[in-house]
Amino acid sequence: MPHRLAWIAGLPALLLGAAEGSAQSSFSPEATARGVTVMTRQRPDYDPAGIRAGNVRLDAALEGGVGYDSNLVPGISNQRSGAFAEETLSLGAQTTWTRHALGLSASQATRQYFQDSDLNWNDWSVGGGGRYDIGRASNIRLRYDHVRSHIDVDNYDLQDGNSGRVPVPVDTDIVQLAGTAAFNRLELGSSVEYRRIRYQDVTVNGQRDTVSSNDYSTVLGEFTADYSLLPGRSVIGLVRLQDITYERSEQRGRDSFTWEAQGGVRYDANGLVRVRLLVGYRNRDYDEPGLKSLSGPAFEGEVSWAVTQLTTLTFTAQRSIEESIRESSVSYTRTAARARVDHELLRNVILSGEVRAERRKYPQEGGTVSDGIALAEARYLINRNLALVATYQHTERLEAPEGIREYGRDQVMLRLRMAL
């Protein structure tokens, strides 16, 4: 196991060391402006131009490719591999007004396995929203999205011994109302978000799995305060309140209320290092007396470091409480961390490496699950409309409760992206 961890942790450093020696032409002032990273930098020769229709910009992209998966259903005894085809489509319309904004978006992603059709999935989303500006720094925002996603077969919530699994479709309706108000050095923000989550029942090995018994809705309120001490340096306070209600009466004992309070800093060191760090405490209580409350430290943070004009390092970490669909668990505490390096080898060749780690702690003797993921990607921008993307990802189940298999999984994919 140690050698696997060392291999995963060393990937970004290898990519960075191999790429730093490459040469690059001079940048425009916009490309080196404060806060610009390798991935957010504008490239006029290679960025899609979109279609202008009056004060509206239309964007569209189609991406397709093939891939290989070394472990189609991780954790079962009869491990099998297979190839697949994947296609994604995205559409967007956004106003270009100097004040206020309206936008619509739609996307679709499909994966089809050549020999294992039971593992196929089809995700899609539609949504729209707007922003109403009040003065120069205050606004109100409203948005609605309907999202069809899925729980993948490598998710521990679906893993049960050596049994087979299929992706579980999930429909989510999201309504969000948010606002920001600025008063000199103080900026206040608030939002209310409603989500309704509905799981689709699936058939596994001829047996119907009524995953829909876990349907629930949640209301999340968030309040933030950001006080600027100096330009680019401020202190932040955050309070979140969340109410979760299950739709089926037999599941009402899982209803919960969560509160959390965090404080921290936002720091910008000459545009080279940007830090946002919050630390606090979170508590979740359940309606059923027999369910023990979940509480403990809460944190979220991001550090972005422009090592050079060609290389950006990003580090993120977060600790949260998530809902579970396992029969033996209601929620779990999730701790996740990520390190990523993006390097501009050439103006139209971008190399990326990423390492992620995730630890899930399930209460009531549910055990602990730890995963490590390493990803490498090369993106070749052919012109404004075409790009070729090659991706390799390795997933390692490093720790699992007794009776659950640990595993390794390799996925390779080559995609062609066409955009307007």
Tab-separated table of C-alpha atoms in Angstrom:
chain	number	residue	atom	x	y	z
A	1	MET	CA	0.000	0.000	0.000
A	2	PRO	CA	2.781	2.574	0.791
A	3	HIS	CA	4.202	2.338	-2.716
A	4	ARG	CA	0.771	3.076	-4.180
A	5	LEU	CA	0.432	6.150	-1.992
A	6	ALA	CA	3.882	7.365	-2.972
A	7	TRP	CA	3.094	6.918	-6.678
A	8	ILE	CA	-0.156	8.883	-6.359
A	9	ALA	CA	1.407	11.698	-4.341
A	10	GLY	CA	4.345	12.125	-6.720
A	11	LEU	CA	2.413	12.634	-9.967
A	12	PRO	CA	2.059	16.464	-9.898
A	13	ALA	CA	5.726	16.913	-9.047
A	14	LEU	CA	6.765	14.711	-11.952
A	15	LEU	CA	4.610	16.663	-14.385
A	16	LEU	CA	5.844	19.993	-13.042
A	17	GLY	CA	9.494	18.987	-13.196
A	18	ALA	CA	9.215	17.679	-16.741
A	19	ALA	CA	7.411	20.745	-18.030
A	20	GLU	CA	9.287	23.654	-16.420
A	21	GLY	CA	12.067	23.603	-18.995
A	22	SER	CA	9.817	24.449	-21.921
A	23	ALA	CA	9.941	27.871	-23.576
A	24	GLN	CA	6.980	30.180	-24.124
A	25	SER	CA	6.439	33.353	-26.057
A	26	SER	CA	5.680	36.647	-24.301
A	27	PHE	CA	2.235	37.247	-22.787
A	28	SER	CA	-0.166	40.125	-23.257
A	29	PRO	CA	-0.942	42.301	-20.187
A	30	GLU	CA	-4.401	40.698	-19.940
A	31	ALA	CA	-2.852	37.204	-19.836
A	32	THR	CA	-0.689	38.114	-16.842
A	33	ALA	CA	-3.222	40.214	-14.935
A	34	ARG	CA	-3.691	39.736	-11.205
A	35	GLY	CA	-5.441	36.469	-10.387
A	36	VAL	CA	-5.180	34.935	-13.869
A	37	THR	CA	-4.251	31.235	-13.826
A	38	VAL	CA	-3.168	28.852	-16.561
A	39	MET	CA	-6.718	27.520	-16.917
A	40	THR	CA	-8.479	30.918	-16.790
A	41	ARG	CA	-6.057	32.732	-19.105
A	42	GLN	CA	-7.634	34.029	-22.298
A	43	ARG	CA	-6.102	32.721	-25.523
A	44	PRO	CA	-7.577	34.826	-28.355
A	45	ASP	CA	-6.187	32.525	-31.031
A	46	TYR	CA	-7.741	29.401	-29.500
A	47	ASP	CA	-10.774	30.449	-27.419
A	48	PRO	CA	-14.168	29.745	-29.057
A	49	ALA	CA	-15.732	33.001	-30.246
A	50	GLY	CA	-19.364	31.997	-29.845
A	51	ILE	CA	-22.174	33.465	-31.921
A	52	ARG	CA	-23.349	37.039	-31.349
A	53	ALA	CA	-27.038	37.793	-31.775
A	54	GLY	CA	-27.566	41.376	-30.707
A	55	ASN	CA	-26.842	41.572	-26.979
A	56	VAL	CA	-26.813	37.792	-26.578
A	57	ARG	CA	-23.873	35.416	-26.941
A	58	LEU	CA	-24.612	31.817	-27.928
A	59	ASP	CA	-22.140	29.027	-27.146
A	60	ALA	CA	-22.181	25.362	-28.082
A	61	ALA	CA	-19.734	22.485	-27.732
A	62	LEU	CA	-19.797	18.813	-28.687
A	63	GLU	CA	-17.272	16.359	-27.330
A	64	GLY	CA	-16.875	12.684	-28.171
A	65	GLY	CA	-14.347	9.980	-27.576
A	66	VAL	CA	-13.537	6.443	-26.549
A	67	GLY	CA	-12.031	5.025	-23.398
A	68	TYR	CA	-11.010	1.919	-21.502
A	69	ASP	CA	-11.847	0.901	-17.929
A	70	SER	CA	-9.733	-1.775	-16.226
A	71	ASN	CA	-12.294	-2.464	-13.467
A	72	LEU	CA	-15.886	-1.947	-14.548
A	73	VAL	CA	-17.493	-2.897	-11.224
A	74	PRO	CA	-14.864	-2.318	-8.532
A	75	GLY	CA	-14.837	-4.575	-5.509
A	76	ILE	CA	-16.437	-7.734	-6.910
A	77	SER	CA	-14.552	-11.033	-7.100
A	78	ASN	CA	-14.843	-11.555	-10.871
A	79	GLN	CA	-13.129	-8.340	-11.979
A	80	ARG	CA	-13.725	-7.458	-15.620
A	81	SER	CA	-12.609	-4.687	-17.963
A	82	GLY	CA	-14.141	-3.073	-21.016
A	83	ALA	CA	-14.193	-0.206	-23.492
A	84	PHE	CA	-16.750	2.551	-23.839
A	85	ALA	CA	-17.758	5.555	-25.918
A	86	GLU	CA	-18.633	8.883	-24.326
A	87	GLU	CA	-20.335	11.978	-25.720
A	88	THR	CA	-21.122	15.355	-24.156
A	89	LEU	CA	-23.069	18.331	-25.483
A	90	SER	CA	-23.365	21.786	-23.924
A	91	LEU	CA	-25.430	24.799	-25.002
A	92	GLY	CA	-25.575	28.260	-23.506
A	93	ALA	CA	-27.031	31.697	-24.071
A	94	GLN	CA	-25.889	34.714	-22.060
A	95	THR	CA	-26.649	38.414	-22.350
A	96	THR	CA	-23.730	40.826	-22.795
A	97	TRP	CA	-25.328	43.828	-21.111
A	98	THR	CA	-23.109	46.086	-19.001
A	99	ARG	CA	-25.703	45.838	-16.188
A	100	HIS	CA	-27.979	42.975	-15.212
A	101	ALA	CA	-27.778	39.545	-16.852
A	102	LEU	CA	-29.923	36.684	-18.094
A	103	GLY	CA	-28.744	33.236	-19.111
A	104	LEU	CA	-29.908	29.801	-20.174
A	105	SER	CA	-27.927	26.573	-20.262
A	106	ALA	CA	-28.357	22.917	-21.189
A	107	SER	CA	-26.000	19.968	-21.173
A	108	GLN	CA	-26.011	16.246	-21.808
A	109	ALA	CA	-23.425	13.496	-21.226
A	110	THR	CA	-23.716	9.845	-22.182
A	111	ARG	CA	-21.465	6.852	-21.669
A	112	GLN	CA	-22.132	3.590	-23.487
A	113	TYR	CA	-20.128	0.432	-22.843
A	114	PHE	CA	-19.517	-1.799	-25.835
A	115	GLN	CA	-20.218	-5.074	-23.978
A	116	ASP	CA	-21.780	-4.068	-20.633
A	117	SER	CA	-24.898	-2.089	-21.446
A	118	ASP	CA	-26.192	-2.390	-17.863
A	119	LEU	CA	-23.470	0.086	-16.855
A	120	ASN	CA	-24.545	2.757	-19.370
A	121	TRP	CA	-25.594	6.159	-18.031
A	122	ASN	CA	-27.104	9.338	-19.455
A	123	ASP	CA	-26.816	12.616	-17.545
A	124	TRP	CA	-28.383	15.925	-18.566
A	125	SER	CA	-29.371	19.301	-17.187
A	126	VAL	CA	-31.372	22.397	-18.108
A	127	GLY	CA	-31.461	25.683	-16.281
A	128	GLY	CA	-31.664	29.429	-16.376
A	129	GLY	CA	-31.266	32.455	-14.201
A	130	GLY	CA	-30.690	36.145	-13.950
A	131	ARG	CA	-28.922	38.870	-12.009
A	132	TYR	CA	-30.317	42.288	-11.128
A	133	ASP	CA	-27.636	44.855	-10.307
A	134	ILE	CA	-28.217	47.454	-7.601
A	135	GLY	CA	-25.527	50.092	-7.706
A	136	ARG	CA	-21.972	49.080	-8.572
A	137	ALA	CA	-21.374	46.275	-6.061
A	138	SER	CA	-24.791	44.970	-4.964
A	139	ASN	CA	-27.083	42.559	-6.777
A	140	ILE	CA	-29.838	39.965	-6.497
A	141	ARG	CA	-29.620	36.602	-8.290
A	142	LEU	CA	-32.223	33.938	-9.030
A	143	ARG	CA	-31.627	30.586	-10.750
A	144	TYR	CA	-33.396	27.272	-11.389
A	145	ASP	CA	-31.797	24.014	-12.594
A	146	HIS	CA	-33.033	20.502	-13.194
A	147	VAL	CA	-30.158	18.025	-13.126
A	148	ARG	CA	-30.145	14.320	-14.035
A	149	SER	CA	-26.953	12.795	-12.621
A	150	HIS	CA	-25.979	9.339	-11.377
A	151	ILE	CA	-24.208	7.555	-8.543
A	152	ASP	CA	-21.347	5.600	-10.122
A	153	VAL	CA	-20.682	1.943	-9.366
A	154	ASP	CA	-17.439	2.732	-7.520
A	155	ASN	CA	-19.311	4.758	-4.887
A	156	TYR	CA	-19.154	3.033	-1.495
A	157	ASP	CA	-22.858	3.746	-0.904
A	158	LEU	CA	-23.613	1.154	-3.611
A	159	GLN	CA	-20.964	-1.358	-2.558
A	160	ASP	CA	-22.184	-4.415	-0.651
A	161	GLY	CA	-19.758	-7.315	-0.435
A	162	ASN	CA	-19.195	-8.988	-3.806
A	163	SER	CA	-22.615	-8.214	-5.295
A	164	GLY	CA	-22.979	-6.567	-8.700
A	165	ARG	CA	-24.033	-2.959	-9.136
A	166	VAL	CA	-25.424	-0.579	-11.739
A	167	PRO	CA	-25.391	3.242	-11.855
A	168	VAL	CA	-28.271	4.846	-9.943
A	169	PRO	CA	-29.934	7.802	-11.738
A	170	VAL	CA	-30.679	10.851	-9.570
A	171	ASP	CA	-32.982	13.763	-10.441
A	172	THR	CA	-32.398	17.053	-8.618
A	173	ASP	CA	-34.407	20.266	-8.800
A	174	ILE	CA	-32.518	23.325	-7.551
A	175	VAL	CA	-33.904	26.797	-6.880
A	176	GLN	CA	-31.521	29.439	-5.545
A	177	LEU	CA	-32.127	33.040	-4.497
A	178	ALA	CA	-29.028	35.017	-3.507
A	179	GLY	CA	-27.997	38.588	-2.929
A	180	THR	CA	-24.896	40.662	-2.250
A	181	ALA	CA	-24.743	44.099	-0.657
A	182	ALA	CA	-21.590	46.218	-0.304
A	183	PHE	CA	-21.103	48.989	2.269
A	184	ASN	CA	-17.674	50.562	1.847
A	185	ARG	CA	-15.286	47.891	3.211
A	186	LEU	CA	-18.025	45.484	4.305
A	187	GLU	CA	-19.674	43.083	1.891
A	188	LEU	CA	-22.665	41.019	3.034
A	189	GLY	CA	-24.019	37.998	1.201
A	190	SER	CA	-26.982	35.716	1.736
A	191	SER	CA	-28.615	32.876	-0.169
A	192	VAL	CA	-31.455	30.419	0.187
A	193	GLU	CA	-31.312	27.200	-1.796
A	194	TYR	CA	-34.006	24.537	-2.145
A	195	ARG	CA	-33.143	21.091	-3.491
A	196	ARG	CA	-35.394	18.129	-4.120
A	197	ILE	CA	-33.481	14.873	-4.659
A	198	ARG	CA	-35.223	11.858	-6.208
A	199	TYR	CA	-33.456	8.531	-6.753
A	200	GLN	CA	-34.575	6.184	-9.517
A	201	ASP	CA	-35.139	2.517	-8.671
A	202	VAL	CA	-32.824	0.053	-10.437
A	203	THR	CA	-32.690	-3.687	-11.090
A	204	VAL	CA	-29.555	-5.549	-9.956
A	205	ASN	CA	-29.130	-9.271	-10.699
A	206	GLY	CA	-32.869	-9.588	-11.286
A	207	GLN	CA	-33.765	-7.922	-7.977
A	208	ARG	CA	-35.493	-4.542	-7.772
A	209	ASP	CA	-33.626	-2.073	-5.561
A	210	THR	CA	-36.034	0.606	-4.277
A	211	VAL	CA	-33.483	3.380	-3.960
A	212	SER	CA	-36.337	5.892	-4.192
A	213	SER	CA	-37.089	5.291	-0.504
A	214	ASN	CA	-34.191	7.711	0.134
A	215	ASP	CA	-35.845	10.679	-1.632
A	216	TYR	CA	-35.575	13.893	0.338
A	217	SER	CA	-35.675	17.672	0.064
A	218	THR	CA	-33.423	20.214	1.716
A	219	VAL	CA	-33.398	23.949	2.377
A	220	LEU	CA	-30.007	25.568	2.912
A	221	GLY	CA	-29.528	29.126	4.101
A	222	GLU	CA	-26.129	30.819	4.032
A	223	PHE	CA	-25.019	34.166	5.421
A	224	THR	CA	-21.546	35.641	4.851
A	225	ALA	CA	-19.694	38.786	5.861
A	226	ASP	CA	-16.428	39.932	4.267
A	227	TYR	CA	-14.598	42.904	5.810
A	228	SER	CA	-11.657	44.300	3.847
A	229	LEU	CA	-8.660	45.296	5.981
A	230	LEU	CA	-6.464	46.150	3.002
A	231	PRO	CA	-6.902	45.622	-0.762
A	232	GLY	CA	-6.877	41.868	-1.306
A	233	ARG	CA	-6.887	41.078	2.422
A	234	SER	CA	-10.035	40.577	4.449
A	235	VAL	CA	-11.615	38.608	7.287
A	236	ILE	CA	-14.630	36.389	6.585
A	237	GLY	CA	-17.496	35.067	8.685
A	238	LEU	CA	-19.979	32.416	7.542
A	239	VAL	CA	-23.116	30.815	9.013
A	240	ARG	CA	-25.077	27.979	7.365
A	241	LEU	CA	-28.416	26.451	8.403
A	242	GLN	CA	-29.785	23.333	6.691
A	243	ASP	CA	-33.049	21.442	7.085
A	244	ILE	CA	-33.454	17.978	5.497
A	245	THR	CA	-36.857	16.281	5.170
A	246	TYR	CA	-37.398	12.772	3.785
A	247	GLU	CA	-40.449	12.248	1.624
A	248	ARG	CA	-41.534	8.792	2.871
A	249	SER	CA	-43.138	8.586	6.304
A	250	GLU	CA	-41.112	5.520	7.296
A	251	GLN	CA	-37.923	7.528	6.763
A	252	ARG	CA	-38.935	10.612	8.734
A	253	GLY	CA	-36.672	9.639	11.607
A	254	ARG	CA	-33.772	10.543	9.311
A	255	ASP	CA	-34.956	14.164	9.089
A	256	SER	CA	-32.253	16.465	10.393
A	257	PHE	CA	-31.246	20.030	11.141
A	258	THR	CA	-27.669	21.240	10.711
A	259	TRP	CA	-25.963	24.429	11.788
A	260	GLU	CA	-22.411	25.560	11.277
A	261	ALA	CA	-20.338	28.669	11.884
A	262	GLN	CA	-16.941	29.385	10.357
A	263	GLY	CA	-14.478	32.248	10.284
A	264	GLY	CA	-11.337	32.883	8.323
A	265	VAL	CA	-9.349	35.046	5.968
A	266	ARG	CA	-9.042	35.923	2.307
A	267	TYR	CA	-5.508	36.905	1.318
A	268	ASP	CA	-3.954	37.944	-1.996
A	269	ALA	CA	-0.150	38.251	-2.035
A	270	ASN	CA	0.617	40.393	-5.101
A	271	GLY	CA	-1.573	38.188	-7.276
A	272	LEU	CA	0.894	35.283	-7.022
A	273	VAL	CA	-0.592	33.510	-3.999
A	274	ARG	CA	-4.295	33.691	-3.220
A	275	VAL	CA	-5.705	32.106	-0.082
A	276	ARG	CA	-9.251	31.605	1.175
A	277	LEU	CA	-9.449	29.660	4.438
A	278	LEU	CA	-12.388	29.101	6.798
A	279	VAL	CA	-12.447	27.041	10.006
A	280	GLY	CA	-15.308	26.450	12.431
A	281	TYR	CA	-17.749	23.942	13.882
A	282	ARG	CA	-20.730	21.989	12.501
A	283	ASN	CA	-23.544	20.021	14.211
A	284	ARG	CA	-26.350	17.859	12.808
A	285	ASP	CA	-29.278	16.588	14.944
A	286	TYR	CA	-31.787	13.932	13.816
A	287	ASP	CA	-35.488	13.609	14.610
A	288	GLU	CA	-35.081	9.971	15.643
A	289	PRO	CA	-33.772	9.850	19.239
A	290	GLY	CA	-31.739	6.720	18.527
A	291	LEU	CA	-29.628	8.449	15.877
A	292	LYS	CA	-26.552	10.059	17.387
A	293	SER	CA	-25.831	13.644	16.387
A	294	LEU	CA	-22.932	14.304	14.033
A	295	SER	CA	-20.691	17.155	15.092
A	296	GLY	CA	-17.120	18.272	14.831
A	297	PRO	CA	-14.724	20.672	13.156
A	298	ALA	CA	-15.697	22.166	9.802
A	299	PHE	CA	-13.305	23.732	7.340
A	300	GLU	CA	-12.969	24.715	3.708
A	301	GLY	CA	-10.049	26.320	1.970
A	302	GLU	CA	-8.300	26.993	-1.313
A	303	VAL	CA	-4.766	28.124	-2.099
A	304	SER	CA	-3.822	29.165	-5.641
A	305	TRP	CA	-0.137	29.762	-6.365
A	306	ALA	CA	1.159	31.155	-9.661
A	307	VAL	CA	4.589	29.523	-9.498
A	308	THR	CA	5.485	31.084	-12.845
A	309	GLN	CA	3.506	32.603	-15.700
A	310	LEU	CA	3.400	29.077	-17.128
A	311	THR	CA	2.511	27.072	-14.034
A	312	THR	CA	-0.297	27.241	-11.482
A	313	LEU	CA	-0.629	25.111	-8.355
A	314	THR	CA	-3.990	24.776	-6.597
A	315	PHE	CA	-4.708	23.173	-3.238
A	316	THR	CA	-8.208	22.682	-1.804
A	317	ALA	CA	-9.592	20.996	1.307
A	318	GLN	CA	-13.062	20.601	2.790
A	319	ARG	CA	-14.853	18.784	5.599
A	320	SER	CA	-18.615	18.321	5.274
A	321	ILE	CA	-21.558	16.097	6.212
A	322	GLU	CA	-23.252	14.230	3.338
A	323	GLU	CA	-26.361	12.081	3.042
A	324	SER	CA	-25.986	8.323	2.480
A	325	ILE	CA	-28.295	5.830	0.780
A	326	ARG	CA	-26.867	2.829	2.635
A	327	GLU	CA	-29.464	1.009	4.728
A	328	SER	CA	-27.138	1.017	7.735
A	329	SER	CA	-26.278	4.712	7.574
A	330	VAL	CA	-28.023	8.064	7.331
A	331	SER	CA	-25.102	10.437	6.856
A	332	TYR	CA	-21.329	10.405	6.907
A	333	THR	CA	-18.557	12.903	7.526
A	334	ARG	CA	-16.518	13.546	4.393
A	335	THR	CA	-13.011	14.977	4.419
A	336	ALA	CA	-11.528	15.727	0.994
A	337	ALA	CA	-8.287	17.284	-0.220
A	338	ARG	CA	-6.923	18.014	-3.690
A	339	ALA	CA	-3.638	19.177	-5.202
A	340	ARG	CA	-3.490	20.191	-8.867
A	341	VAL	CA	-0.821	21.520	-11.209
A	342	ASP	CA	-1.577	23.138	-14.593
A	343	HIS	CA	1.285	23.921	-16.951
A	344	GLU	CA	1.254	25.717	-20.287
A	345	LEU	CA	3.838	23.774	-22.250
A	346	LEU	CA	2.985	25.726	-25.395
A	347	ARG	CA	0.345	28.374	-25.969
A	348	ASN	CA	-1.951	25.624	-27.271
A	349	VAL	CA	-0.691	22.640	-25.218
A	350	ILE	CA	-1.746	22.430	-21.553
A	351	LEU	CA	-0.634	19.666	-19.197
A	352	SER	CA	-2.433	18.986	-15.918
A	353	GLY	CA	-1.884	16.638	-13.021
A	354	GLU	CA	-4.099	16.129	-10.001
A	355	VAL	CA	-4.096	14.105	-6.795
A	356	ARG	CA	-7.240	13.767	-4.659
A	357	ALA	CA	-7.850	12.038	-1.357
A	358	GLU	CA	-11.213	11.407	0.293
A	359	ARG	CA	-12.091	9.897	3.660
A	360	ARG	CA	-15.641	8.968	4.685
A	361	LYS	CA	-16.446	8.277	8.317
A	362	TYR	CA	-19.752	6.461	8.844
A	363	PRO	CA	-21.280	6.551	12.353
A	364	GLN	CA	-22.822	3.641	14.280
A	365	GLU	CA	-19.954	1.253	13.444
A	366	GLY	CA	-20.379	1.961	9.749
A	367	GLY	CA	-16.622	2.051	9.280
A	368	THR	CA	-14.215	4.270	7.413
A	369	VAL	CA	-13.628	4.458	3.663
A	370	SER	CA	-10.554	6.105	2.129
A	371	ASP	CA	-9.929	6.676	-1.578
A	372	GLY	CA	-6.987	8.090	-3.510
A	373	ILE	CA	-7.247	9.356	-7.090
A	374	ALA	CA	-4.468	10.437	-9.457
A	375	LEU	CA	-5.227	12.096	-12.800
A	376	ALA	CA	-3.081	13.216	-15.718
A	377	GLU	CA	-4.420	15.196	-18.694
A	378	ALA	CA	-3.000	16.686	-21.872
A	379	ARG	CA	-5.055	19.240	-23.821
A	380	TYR	CA	-4.047	20.173	-27.383
A	381	LEU	CA	-5.873	23.235	-28.752
A	382	ILE	CA	-5.885	22.779	-32.518
A	383	ASN	CA	-7.758	25.996	-33.311
A	384	ARG	CA	-10.727	28.003	-32.030
A	385	ASN	CA	-13.136	25.191	-32.767
A	386	LEU	CA	-11.176	21.977	-32.186
A	387	ALA	CA	-9.292	20.521	-29.226
A	388	LEU	CA	-7.925	17.056	-28.489
A	389	VAL	CA	-7.935	15.856	-24.859
A	390	ALA	CA	-6.208	12.753	-23.460
A	391	THR	CA	-6.929	11.697	-19.862
A	392	TYR	CA	-5.652	8.968	-17.547
A	393	GLN	CA	-7.097	8.359	-14.074
A	394	HIS	CA	-6.148	5.855	-11.402
A	395	THR	CA	-8.473	5.226	-8.441
A	396	GLU	CA	-7.377	3.276	-5.388
A	397	ARG	CA	-9.678	2.135	-2.573
A	398	LEU	CA	-7.122	2.409	0.227
A	399	GLU	CA	-9.342	1.526	3.180
A	400	ALA	CA	-12.744	-0.135	3.564
A	401	PRO	CA	-14.747	-1.785	6.376
A	402	GLU	CA	-14.444	-5.515	6.953
A	403	GLY	CA	-16.182	-7.545	4.247
A	404	ILE	CA	-15.711	-4.870	1.563
A	405	ARG	CA	-12.977	-5.370	-1.017
A	406	GLU	CA	-10.290	-2.789	-1.659
A	407	TYR	CA	-9.442	-2.292	-5.328
A	408	GLY	CA	-7.569	-0.392	-8.001
A	409	ARG	CA	-9.113	1.083	-11.144
A	410	ASP	CA	-7.527	2.583	-14.277
A	411	GLN	CA	-9.425	4.634	-16.842
A	412	VAL	CA	-7.998	6.010	-20.085
A	413	MET	CA	-9.851	8.258	-22.512
A	414	LEU	CA	-9.224	10.215	-25.722
A	415	ARG	CA	-11.737	12.902	-26.711
A	416	LEU	CA	-12.200	15.397	-29.536
A	417	ARG	CA	-13.927	18.650	-28.615
A	418	MET	CA	-15.701	20.835	-31.174
A	419	ALA	CA	-16.935	24.277	-30.106
A	420	LEU	CA	-18.463	27.349	-31.721
